[in-house]
Short mmCIF file of C-alpha atoms and ligand atoms in Angstrom, two decimals:
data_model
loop_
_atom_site.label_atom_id
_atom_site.label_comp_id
_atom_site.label_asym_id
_atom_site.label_seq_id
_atom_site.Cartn_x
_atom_site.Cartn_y
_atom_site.Cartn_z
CA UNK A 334 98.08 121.05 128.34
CA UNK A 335 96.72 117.30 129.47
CA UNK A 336 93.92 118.39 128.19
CA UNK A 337 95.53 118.66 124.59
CA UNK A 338 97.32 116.07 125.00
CA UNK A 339 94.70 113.48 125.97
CA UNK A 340 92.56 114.90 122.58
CA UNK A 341 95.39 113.94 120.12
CA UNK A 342 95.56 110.48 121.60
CA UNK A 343 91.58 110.00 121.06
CA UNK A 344 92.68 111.79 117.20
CA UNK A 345 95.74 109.22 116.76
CA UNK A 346 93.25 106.30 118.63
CA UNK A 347 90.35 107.13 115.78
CA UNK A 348 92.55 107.05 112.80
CA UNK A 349 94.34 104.14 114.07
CA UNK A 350 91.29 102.36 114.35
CA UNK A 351 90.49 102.55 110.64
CA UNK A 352 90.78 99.26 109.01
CA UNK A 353 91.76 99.72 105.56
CA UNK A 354 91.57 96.88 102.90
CA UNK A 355 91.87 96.51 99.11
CA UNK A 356 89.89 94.61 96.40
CA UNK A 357 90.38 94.48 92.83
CA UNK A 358 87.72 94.95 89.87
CA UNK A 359 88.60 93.38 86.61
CA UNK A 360 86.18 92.73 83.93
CA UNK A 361 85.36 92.26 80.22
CA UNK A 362 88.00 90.14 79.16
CA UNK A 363 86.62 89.01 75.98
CA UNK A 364 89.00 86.72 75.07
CA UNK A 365 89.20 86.27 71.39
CA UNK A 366 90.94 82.75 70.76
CA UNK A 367 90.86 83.71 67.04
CA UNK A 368 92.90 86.70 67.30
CA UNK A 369 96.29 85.05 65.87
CA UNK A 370 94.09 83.16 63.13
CA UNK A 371 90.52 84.42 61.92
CA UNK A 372 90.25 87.72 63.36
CA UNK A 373 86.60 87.15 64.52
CA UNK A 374 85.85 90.22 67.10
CA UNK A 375 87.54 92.35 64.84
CA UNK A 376 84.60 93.96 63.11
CA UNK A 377 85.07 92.83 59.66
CA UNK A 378 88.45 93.78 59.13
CA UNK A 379 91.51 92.44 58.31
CA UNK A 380 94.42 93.49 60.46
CA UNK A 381 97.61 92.89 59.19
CA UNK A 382 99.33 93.70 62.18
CA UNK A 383 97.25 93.47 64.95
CA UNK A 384 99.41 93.73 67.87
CA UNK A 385 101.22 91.62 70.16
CA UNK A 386 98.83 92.63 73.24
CA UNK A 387 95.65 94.22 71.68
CA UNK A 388 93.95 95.84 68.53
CA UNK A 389 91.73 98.70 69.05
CA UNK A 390 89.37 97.12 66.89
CA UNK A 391 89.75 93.58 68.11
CA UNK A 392 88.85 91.54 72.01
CA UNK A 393 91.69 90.57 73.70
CA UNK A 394 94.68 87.83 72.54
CA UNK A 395 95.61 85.57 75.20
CA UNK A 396 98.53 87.52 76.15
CA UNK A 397 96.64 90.04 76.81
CA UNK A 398 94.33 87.89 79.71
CA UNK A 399 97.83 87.11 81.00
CA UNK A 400 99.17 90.07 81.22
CA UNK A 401 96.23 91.70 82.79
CA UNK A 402 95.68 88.64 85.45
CA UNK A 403 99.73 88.85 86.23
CA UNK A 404 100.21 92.45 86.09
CA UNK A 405 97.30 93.02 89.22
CA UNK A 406 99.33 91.11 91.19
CA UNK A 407 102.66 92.28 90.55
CA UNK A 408 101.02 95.86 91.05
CA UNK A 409 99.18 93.94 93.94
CA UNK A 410 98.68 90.71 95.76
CA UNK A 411 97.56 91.26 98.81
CA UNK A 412 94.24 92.36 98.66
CA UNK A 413 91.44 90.88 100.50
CA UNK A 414 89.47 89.61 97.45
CA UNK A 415 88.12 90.23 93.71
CA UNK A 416 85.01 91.09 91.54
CA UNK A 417 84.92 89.56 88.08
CA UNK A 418 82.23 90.64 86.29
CA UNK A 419 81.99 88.62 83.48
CA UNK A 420 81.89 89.33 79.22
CA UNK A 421 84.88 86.58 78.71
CA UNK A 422 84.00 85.25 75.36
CA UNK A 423 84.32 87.57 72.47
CA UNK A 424 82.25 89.70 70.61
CA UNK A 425 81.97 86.85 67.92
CA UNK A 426 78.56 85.65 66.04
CA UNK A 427 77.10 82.37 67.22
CA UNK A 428 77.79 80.44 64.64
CA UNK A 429 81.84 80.39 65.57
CA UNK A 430 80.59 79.57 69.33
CA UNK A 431 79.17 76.89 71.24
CA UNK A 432 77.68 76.06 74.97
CA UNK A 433 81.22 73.77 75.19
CA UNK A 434 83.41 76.20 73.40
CA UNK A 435 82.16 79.15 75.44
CA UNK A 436 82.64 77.18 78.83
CA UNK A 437 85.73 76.50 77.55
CA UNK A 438 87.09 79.97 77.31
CA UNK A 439 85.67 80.62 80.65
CA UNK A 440 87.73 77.65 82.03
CA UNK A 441 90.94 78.98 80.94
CA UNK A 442 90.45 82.30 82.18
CA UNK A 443 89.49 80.69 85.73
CA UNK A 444 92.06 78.27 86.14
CA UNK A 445 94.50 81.18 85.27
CA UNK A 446 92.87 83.24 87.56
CA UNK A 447 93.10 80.55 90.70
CA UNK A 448 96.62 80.14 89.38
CA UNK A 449 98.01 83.39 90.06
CA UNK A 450 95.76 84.00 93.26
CA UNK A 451 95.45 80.67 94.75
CA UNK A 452 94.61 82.39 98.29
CA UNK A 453 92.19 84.62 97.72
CA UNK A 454 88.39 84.49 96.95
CA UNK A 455 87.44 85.65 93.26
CA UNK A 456 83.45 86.74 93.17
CA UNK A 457 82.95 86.32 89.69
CA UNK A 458 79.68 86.93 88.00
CA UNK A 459 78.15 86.10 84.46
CA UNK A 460 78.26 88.48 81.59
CA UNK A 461 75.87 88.67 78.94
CA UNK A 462 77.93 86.91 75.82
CA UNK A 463 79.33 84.46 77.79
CA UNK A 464 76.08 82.30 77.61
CA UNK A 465 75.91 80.21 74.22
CA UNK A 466 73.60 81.39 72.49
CA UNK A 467 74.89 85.13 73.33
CA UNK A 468 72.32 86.81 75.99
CA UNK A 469 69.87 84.42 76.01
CA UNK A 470 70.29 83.35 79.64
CA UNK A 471 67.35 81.60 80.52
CA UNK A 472 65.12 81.53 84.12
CA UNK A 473 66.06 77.96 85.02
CA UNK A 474 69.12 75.71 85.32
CA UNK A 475 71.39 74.76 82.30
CA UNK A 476 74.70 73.19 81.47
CA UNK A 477 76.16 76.46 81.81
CA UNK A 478 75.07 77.13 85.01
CA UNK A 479 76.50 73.80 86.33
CA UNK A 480 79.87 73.24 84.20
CA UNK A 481 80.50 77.16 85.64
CA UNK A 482 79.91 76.15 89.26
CA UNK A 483 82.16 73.39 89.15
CA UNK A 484 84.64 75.90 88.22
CA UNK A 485 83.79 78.87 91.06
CA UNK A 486 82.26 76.92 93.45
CA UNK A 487 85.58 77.00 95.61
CA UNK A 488 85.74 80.52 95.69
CA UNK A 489 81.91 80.44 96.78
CA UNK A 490 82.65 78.19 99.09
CA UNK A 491 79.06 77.32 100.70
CA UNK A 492 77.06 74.73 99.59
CA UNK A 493 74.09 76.80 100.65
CA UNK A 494 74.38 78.15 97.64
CA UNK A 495 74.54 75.67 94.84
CA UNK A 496 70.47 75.97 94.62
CA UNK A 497 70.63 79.55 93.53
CA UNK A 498 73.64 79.49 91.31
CA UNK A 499 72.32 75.92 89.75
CA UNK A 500 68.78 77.89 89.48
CA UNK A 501 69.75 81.62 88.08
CA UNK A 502 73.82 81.83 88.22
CA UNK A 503 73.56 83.80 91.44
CA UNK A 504 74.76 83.90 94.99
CA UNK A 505 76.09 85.51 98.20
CA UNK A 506 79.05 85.01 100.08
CA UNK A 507 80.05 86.64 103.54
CA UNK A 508 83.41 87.74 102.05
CA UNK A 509 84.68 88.85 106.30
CA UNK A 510 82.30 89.30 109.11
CA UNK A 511 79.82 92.28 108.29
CA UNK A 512 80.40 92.37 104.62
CA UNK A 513 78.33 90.25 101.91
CA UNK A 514 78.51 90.39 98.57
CA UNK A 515 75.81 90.16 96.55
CA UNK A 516 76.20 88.71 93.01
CA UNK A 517 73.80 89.12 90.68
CA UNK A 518 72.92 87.39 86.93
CA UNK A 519 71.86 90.49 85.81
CA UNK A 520 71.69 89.70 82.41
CA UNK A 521 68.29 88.16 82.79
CA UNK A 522 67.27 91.82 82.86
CA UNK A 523 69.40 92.84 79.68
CA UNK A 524 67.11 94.12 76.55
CA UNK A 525 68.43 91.30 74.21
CA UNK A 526 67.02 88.54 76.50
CA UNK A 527 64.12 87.59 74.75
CA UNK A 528 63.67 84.74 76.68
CA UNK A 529 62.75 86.51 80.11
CA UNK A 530 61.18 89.51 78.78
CA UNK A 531 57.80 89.93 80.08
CA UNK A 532 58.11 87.76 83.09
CA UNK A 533 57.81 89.36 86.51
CA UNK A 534 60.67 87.97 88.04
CA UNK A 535 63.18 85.57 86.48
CA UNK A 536 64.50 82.82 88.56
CA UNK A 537 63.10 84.37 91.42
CA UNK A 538 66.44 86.68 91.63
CA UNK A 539 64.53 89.67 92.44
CA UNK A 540 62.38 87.98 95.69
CA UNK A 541 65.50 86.88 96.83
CA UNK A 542 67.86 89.78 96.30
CA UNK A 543 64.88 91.45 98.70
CA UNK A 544 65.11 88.95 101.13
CA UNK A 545 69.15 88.47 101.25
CA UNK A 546 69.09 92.79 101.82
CA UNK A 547 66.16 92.55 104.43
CA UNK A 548 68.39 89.77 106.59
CA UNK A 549 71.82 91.59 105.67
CA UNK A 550 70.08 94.78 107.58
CA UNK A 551 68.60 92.74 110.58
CA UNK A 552 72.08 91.15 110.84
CA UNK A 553 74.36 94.48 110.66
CA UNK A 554 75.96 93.22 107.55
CA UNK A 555 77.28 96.05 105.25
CA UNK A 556 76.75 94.79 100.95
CA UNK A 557 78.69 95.25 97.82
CA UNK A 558 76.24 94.40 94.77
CA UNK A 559 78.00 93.01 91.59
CA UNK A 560 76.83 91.86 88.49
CA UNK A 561 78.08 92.84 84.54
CA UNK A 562 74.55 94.60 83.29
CA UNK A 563 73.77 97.04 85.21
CA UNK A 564 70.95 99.35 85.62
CA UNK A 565 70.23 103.04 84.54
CA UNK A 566 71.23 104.75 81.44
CA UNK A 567 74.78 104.61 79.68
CA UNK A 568 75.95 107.85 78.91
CA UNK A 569 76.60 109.55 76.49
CA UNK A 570 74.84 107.67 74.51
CA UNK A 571 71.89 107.63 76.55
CA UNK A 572 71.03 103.53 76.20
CA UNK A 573 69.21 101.54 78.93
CA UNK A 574 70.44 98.53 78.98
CA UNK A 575 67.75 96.78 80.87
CA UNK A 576 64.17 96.38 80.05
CA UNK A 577 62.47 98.96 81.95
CA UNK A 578 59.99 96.72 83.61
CA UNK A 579 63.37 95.11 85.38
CA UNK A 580 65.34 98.65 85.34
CA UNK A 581 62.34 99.80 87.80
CA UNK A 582 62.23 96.79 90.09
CA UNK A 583 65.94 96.55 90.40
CA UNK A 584 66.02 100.24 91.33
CA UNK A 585 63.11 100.25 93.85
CA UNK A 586 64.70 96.99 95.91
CA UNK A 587 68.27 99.32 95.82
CA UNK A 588 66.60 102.17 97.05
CA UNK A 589 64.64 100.46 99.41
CA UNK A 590 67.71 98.91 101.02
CA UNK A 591 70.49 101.47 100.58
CA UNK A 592 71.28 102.01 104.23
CA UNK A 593 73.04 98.63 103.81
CA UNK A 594 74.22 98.96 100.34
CA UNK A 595 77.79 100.26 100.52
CA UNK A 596 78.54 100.11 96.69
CA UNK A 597 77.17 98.96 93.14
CA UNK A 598 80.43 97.47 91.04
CA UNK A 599 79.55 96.36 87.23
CA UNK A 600 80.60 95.99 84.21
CA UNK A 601 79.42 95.82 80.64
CA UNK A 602 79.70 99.29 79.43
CA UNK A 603 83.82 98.67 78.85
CA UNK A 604 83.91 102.32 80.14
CA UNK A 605 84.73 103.82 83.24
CA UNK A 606 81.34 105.66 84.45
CA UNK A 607 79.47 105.68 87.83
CA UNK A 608 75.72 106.92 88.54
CA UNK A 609 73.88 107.55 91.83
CA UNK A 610 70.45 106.98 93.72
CA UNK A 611 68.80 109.93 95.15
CA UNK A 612 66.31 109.18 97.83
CA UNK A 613 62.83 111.35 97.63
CA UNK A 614 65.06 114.02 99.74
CA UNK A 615 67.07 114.30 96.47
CA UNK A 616 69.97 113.21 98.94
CA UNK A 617 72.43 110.75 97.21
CA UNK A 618 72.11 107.36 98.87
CA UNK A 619 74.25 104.29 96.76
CA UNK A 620 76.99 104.81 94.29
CA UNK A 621 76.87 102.28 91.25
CA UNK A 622 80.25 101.99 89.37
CA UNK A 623 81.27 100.56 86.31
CA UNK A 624 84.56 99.48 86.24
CA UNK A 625 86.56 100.23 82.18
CA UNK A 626 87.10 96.86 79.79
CA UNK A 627 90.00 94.63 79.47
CA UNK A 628 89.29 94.38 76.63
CA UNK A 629 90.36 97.18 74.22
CA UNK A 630 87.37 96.70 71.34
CA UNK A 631 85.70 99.72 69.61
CA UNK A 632 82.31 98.86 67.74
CA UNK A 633 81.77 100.09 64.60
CA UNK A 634 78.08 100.22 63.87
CA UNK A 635 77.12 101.79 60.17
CA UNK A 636 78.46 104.87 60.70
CA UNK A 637 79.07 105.10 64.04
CA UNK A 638 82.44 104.55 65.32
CA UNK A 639 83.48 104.09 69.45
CA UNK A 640 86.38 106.21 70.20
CA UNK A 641 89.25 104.26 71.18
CA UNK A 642 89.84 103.00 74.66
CA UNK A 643 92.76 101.56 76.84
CA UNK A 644 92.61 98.05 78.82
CA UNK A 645 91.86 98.76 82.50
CA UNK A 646 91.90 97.55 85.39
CA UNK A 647 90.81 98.94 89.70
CA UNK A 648 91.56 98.74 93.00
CA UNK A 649 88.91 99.34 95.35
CA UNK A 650 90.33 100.92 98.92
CA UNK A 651 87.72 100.02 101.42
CA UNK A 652 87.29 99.73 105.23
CA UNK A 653 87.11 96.92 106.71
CA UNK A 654 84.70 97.64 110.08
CA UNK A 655 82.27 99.73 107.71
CA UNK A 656 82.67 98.10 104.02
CA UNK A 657 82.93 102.09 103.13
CA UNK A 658 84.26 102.85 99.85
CA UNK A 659 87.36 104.72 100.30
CA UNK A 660 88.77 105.55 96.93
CA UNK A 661 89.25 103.72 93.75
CA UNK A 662 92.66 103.38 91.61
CA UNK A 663 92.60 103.42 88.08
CA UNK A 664 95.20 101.83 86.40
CA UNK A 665 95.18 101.56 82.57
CA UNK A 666 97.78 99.93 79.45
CA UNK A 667 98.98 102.40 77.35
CA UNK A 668 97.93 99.77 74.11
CA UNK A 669 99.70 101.41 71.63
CA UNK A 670 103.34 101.95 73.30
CA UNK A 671 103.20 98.15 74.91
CA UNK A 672 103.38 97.16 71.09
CA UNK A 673 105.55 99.32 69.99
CA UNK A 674 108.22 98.67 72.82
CA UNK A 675 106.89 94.87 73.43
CA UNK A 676 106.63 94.88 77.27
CA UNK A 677 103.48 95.84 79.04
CA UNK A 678 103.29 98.62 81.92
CA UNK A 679 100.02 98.93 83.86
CA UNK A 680 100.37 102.32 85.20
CA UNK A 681 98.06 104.06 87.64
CA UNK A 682 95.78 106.71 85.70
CA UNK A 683 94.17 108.09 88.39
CA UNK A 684 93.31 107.96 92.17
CA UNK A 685 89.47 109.14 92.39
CA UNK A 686 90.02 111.61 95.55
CA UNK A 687 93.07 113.10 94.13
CA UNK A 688 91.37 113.46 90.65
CA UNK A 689 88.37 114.66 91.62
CA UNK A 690 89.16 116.34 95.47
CA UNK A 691 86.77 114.06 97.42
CA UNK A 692 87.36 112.53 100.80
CA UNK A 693 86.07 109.18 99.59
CA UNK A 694 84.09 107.47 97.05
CA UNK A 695 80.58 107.12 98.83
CA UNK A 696 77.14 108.40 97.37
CA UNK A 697 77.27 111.88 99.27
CA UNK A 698 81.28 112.45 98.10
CA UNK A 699 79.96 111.50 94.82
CA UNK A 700 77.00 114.11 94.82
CA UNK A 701 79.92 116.78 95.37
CA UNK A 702 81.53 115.47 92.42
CA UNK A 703 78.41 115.26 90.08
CA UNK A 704 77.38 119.30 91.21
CA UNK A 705 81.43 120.20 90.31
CA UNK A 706 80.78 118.43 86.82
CA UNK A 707 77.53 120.10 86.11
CA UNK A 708 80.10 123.05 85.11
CA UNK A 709 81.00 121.83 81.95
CA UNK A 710 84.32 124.02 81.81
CA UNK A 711 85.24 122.23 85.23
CA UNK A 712 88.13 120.10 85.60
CA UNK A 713 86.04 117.48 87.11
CA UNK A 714 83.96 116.95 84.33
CA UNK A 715 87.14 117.52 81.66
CA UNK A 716 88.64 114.42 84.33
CA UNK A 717 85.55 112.64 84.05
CA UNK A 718 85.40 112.66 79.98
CA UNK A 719 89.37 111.93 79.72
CA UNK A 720 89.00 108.79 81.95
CA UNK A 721 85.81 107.71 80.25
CA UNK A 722 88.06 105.94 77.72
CA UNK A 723 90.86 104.91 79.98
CA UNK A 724 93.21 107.75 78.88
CA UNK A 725 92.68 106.60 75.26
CA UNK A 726 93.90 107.87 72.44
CA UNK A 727 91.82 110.46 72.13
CA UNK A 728 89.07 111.42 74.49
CA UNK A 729 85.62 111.28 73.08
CA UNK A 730 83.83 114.92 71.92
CA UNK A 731 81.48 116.11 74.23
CA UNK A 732 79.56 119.03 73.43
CA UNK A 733 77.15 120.45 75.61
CA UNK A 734 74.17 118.67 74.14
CA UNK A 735 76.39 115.38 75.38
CA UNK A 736 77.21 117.21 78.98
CA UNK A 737 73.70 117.19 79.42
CA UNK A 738 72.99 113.81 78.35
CA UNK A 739 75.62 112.36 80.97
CA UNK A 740 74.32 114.52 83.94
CA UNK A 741 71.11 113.55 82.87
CA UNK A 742 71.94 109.84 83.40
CA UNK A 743 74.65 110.19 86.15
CA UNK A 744 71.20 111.61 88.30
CA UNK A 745 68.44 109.72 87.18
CA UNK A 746 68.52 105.68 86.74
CA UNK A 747 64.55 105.51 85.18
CA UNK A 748 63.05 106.05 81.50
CA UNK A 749 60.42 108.80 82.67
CA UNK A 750 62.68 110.96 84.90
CA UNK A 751 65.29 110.21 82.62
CA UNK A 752 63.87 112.24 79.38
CA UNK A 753 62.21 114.86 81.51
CA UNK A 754 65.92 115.52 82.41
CA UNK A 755 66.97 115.85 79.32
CA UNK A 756 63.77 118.02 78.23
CA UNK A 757 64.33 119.90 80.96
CA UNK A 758 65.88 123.66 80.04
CA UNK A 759 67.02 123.68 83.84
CA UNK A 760 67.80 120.55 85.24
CA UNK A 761 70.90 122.13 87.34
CA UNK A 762 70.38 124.12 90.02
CA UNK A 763 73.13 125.81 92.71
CA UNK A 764 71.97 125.28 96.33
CA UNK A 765 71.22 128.83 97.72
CA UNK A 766 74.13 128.31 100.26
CA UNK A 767 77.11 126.94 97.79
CA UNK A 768 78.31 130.40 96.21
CA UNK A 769 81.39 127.62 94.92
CA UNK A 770 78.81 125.96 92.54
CA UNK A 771 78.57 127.86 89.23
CA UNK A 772 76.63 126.24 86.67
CA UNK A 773 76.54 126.21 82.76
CA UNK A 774 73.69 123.94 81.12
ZN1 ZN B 1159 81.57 93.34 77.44
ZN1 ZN B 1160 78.35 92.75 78.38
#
């Protein structure tokens, strides 16, 4: 009986000790200041009623930013810190931009942003259109890079910094003893940045991402990465969005450090998607998220038309001691009843354990998840393709050519074992010892 007795005190003294904390995700705001006027993001068309808080076919009005920024913290406030991963000026040519109109829109959305959370530290990161001209970010400093520091250098809040942000737009903060973030300008590795492509290492980001994870490890620190591009393949539609040459070296300095990498948050796809790093073990090692759009804009490209997606928005549930990823909440607008009934309601879409029945959200709970989805009559992967547009409208079709596609890229990060995936006629295989795991493919 003491015997008993003593074990559920060391039970209730273990879950006790668990210090739980919160961060929220929030990214792609593209802000489109012509929204009420000229109509610029919205692909050519002319909306005659475009919506008090969004158009599917348009960025994001003001009142949308607003609504987003005050709606996280009525929903909530108290959370230890945010990612911002960039994308806030709109999907507009350059000719209706500028370096002092772009900084501009970035100003307003900061200084609404310290507004609202005056207390607590925003990491916020560059996205790829928010440099004038749009992705062009080059290796060295700029007027962007400085009129933007003046504006998040408080949240940084270490002057050790200023050389790297001044140099590339990136930094690291200890956000609470034992957990760094790492923020990235990963844009310099996007396709569409001519002027980087070929170089070996652009501003020097990748020697010193190596050497911040090499001192994070001798110093017992636990990392979140953040940036907006990130690396691997977007799925379905099977695009890399950095040059492969970058793609490879950002993967092999994640892989070589992922006993200190907790997560990967980033943005840029304006979908909710994840993929994972398998060591040479094929055991999953670091979890790379992408958090869904504020922003509610479809492309339209020739014939090829985006299903239509809902603004979201995440909360991260993390532990303190460990910086292990918890669980994530999803919380999307319903677009189309806010304007119809005028008022917005963020409402939580999903809770990722609940949704998907995993204990957490690290890299070996999400290697459960990805074998579940490999069924493609599972719930899981039905889950996965209804949140991919934030409970939109209408969830886009995936066949099983497309199922294979997004295993194909949830699994493998690189161009070569990336096609030999999807040339593969049996990419999926059960472990001998999971009689659960059925697999169609
Ligand atoms: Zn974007
Ligand atoms: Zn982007």
């Amino acid at each position: 009986m003491l015997v008993r007795s003593f074990c559920t005190v060391l039970v209730w003294a273990t879950v006790a000790a668990e210090d739980v904390g919160y961060f929220w995700h929030v990214t792609d705001f593209h802000w489109d200041f012509s929204y009420w006027t000229d109509q610029l993001s919205c692909n050519g068309m002319n909306i005659s009623q475009p919506g008090l808080f969004g158009n599917q076919w348009c960025d994001s009005p003001w009142r949308l930013v607003q609504e987003t920024i005050t709606g996280i913290k009525s929903l909530k406030s108290d959370v230890d810190f945010m990612l911002w991963t960039g994308d806030t000026v709109p999907h507009v040519a350059n000719p209706f931009l500028s370096t002092a109109l772009n900084e501009e829109l970035v100003r307003n959305v900061t200084e609404l942003m310290q507004n609202e959370f005056p207390d607590i530290p925003i990491y916020a990161t560059f996205g790829n259109h928010d440099y004038y001209p749009s992705n062009l970010y080059p290796p060295h400093g700029n007027e962007i890079y400085n009129e933007t520091y003046e504006l998040w250098k408080k949240w940084i809040n270490d002057t050790s910094q200023d050389q790297y942000f001044l140099k590339g737009g990136y930094y690291t903060v200890l956000a609470r003893p034992g957990l760094r973030i790492v923020a990235l300008n990963s844009n310099m590795y996007y396709t569409h940045d001519t002027v980087t492509l070929g170089m070996d290492d652009p501003s020097d980001q990748f020697a010193w991402l190596d050497a911040v994870l090499t001192d994070a490890a001798f110093n017992n620190e636990k990392v979140i990465l953040t940036g907006h591009v990130p690396p691997g393949y977007s799925t379905p539609r099977a695009v890399r969005w950095m040059s492969e040459a970058f793609n490879k070296k950002m993967n092999s300095i994640v892989s070589r450090h992922s006993d200190v990498i907790v997560a990967m948050h980033f943005g840029h796809e304006h979908h909710d998607n994840f993929r994972l790093y398998y060591n040479t073990a094929g055991k999953a090692i670091v979890s790379l998220f992408i958090a869904p759009s504020v922003t509610p804009w479809r492309y339209q490209i020739l014939s090829e038309k985006e299903t239509p997606h809902n603004p979201g928005v995440r909360l991260i549930k993390y532990d303190r001691q460990t910086g292990k990823q918890l669980d994530i909440y999803q919380y999307f607008m319903d677009l189309e009843t806010a304007n119809k009934v005028g008022y917005v309601n963020w409402t939580l879409g999903y809770q990722a354990t609940t949704l998907y029945g995993i204990p957490d959200v690290t890299a070996p709970s999400m290697e459960t998840l990805v074998k579940k989805m490999s069924n493609i009559n599972s719930q899981e992967f039905k889950a996965y393709v209804n949140w991919y547009n934030t409970n939109g409208v209408k969830d886009f079709p995936c066949d099983a050519k497309c199922h294979k596609v997004v295993m194909c890229g949830l699994r493998n990060l690189e161009e070569g074992p990336f096609n030999t995936c999807l040339t593969s006629p049996n990419i999926f295989k059960c472990p001998p010892a999971d009689p659960g795991c059925s697999i169609v493919g």
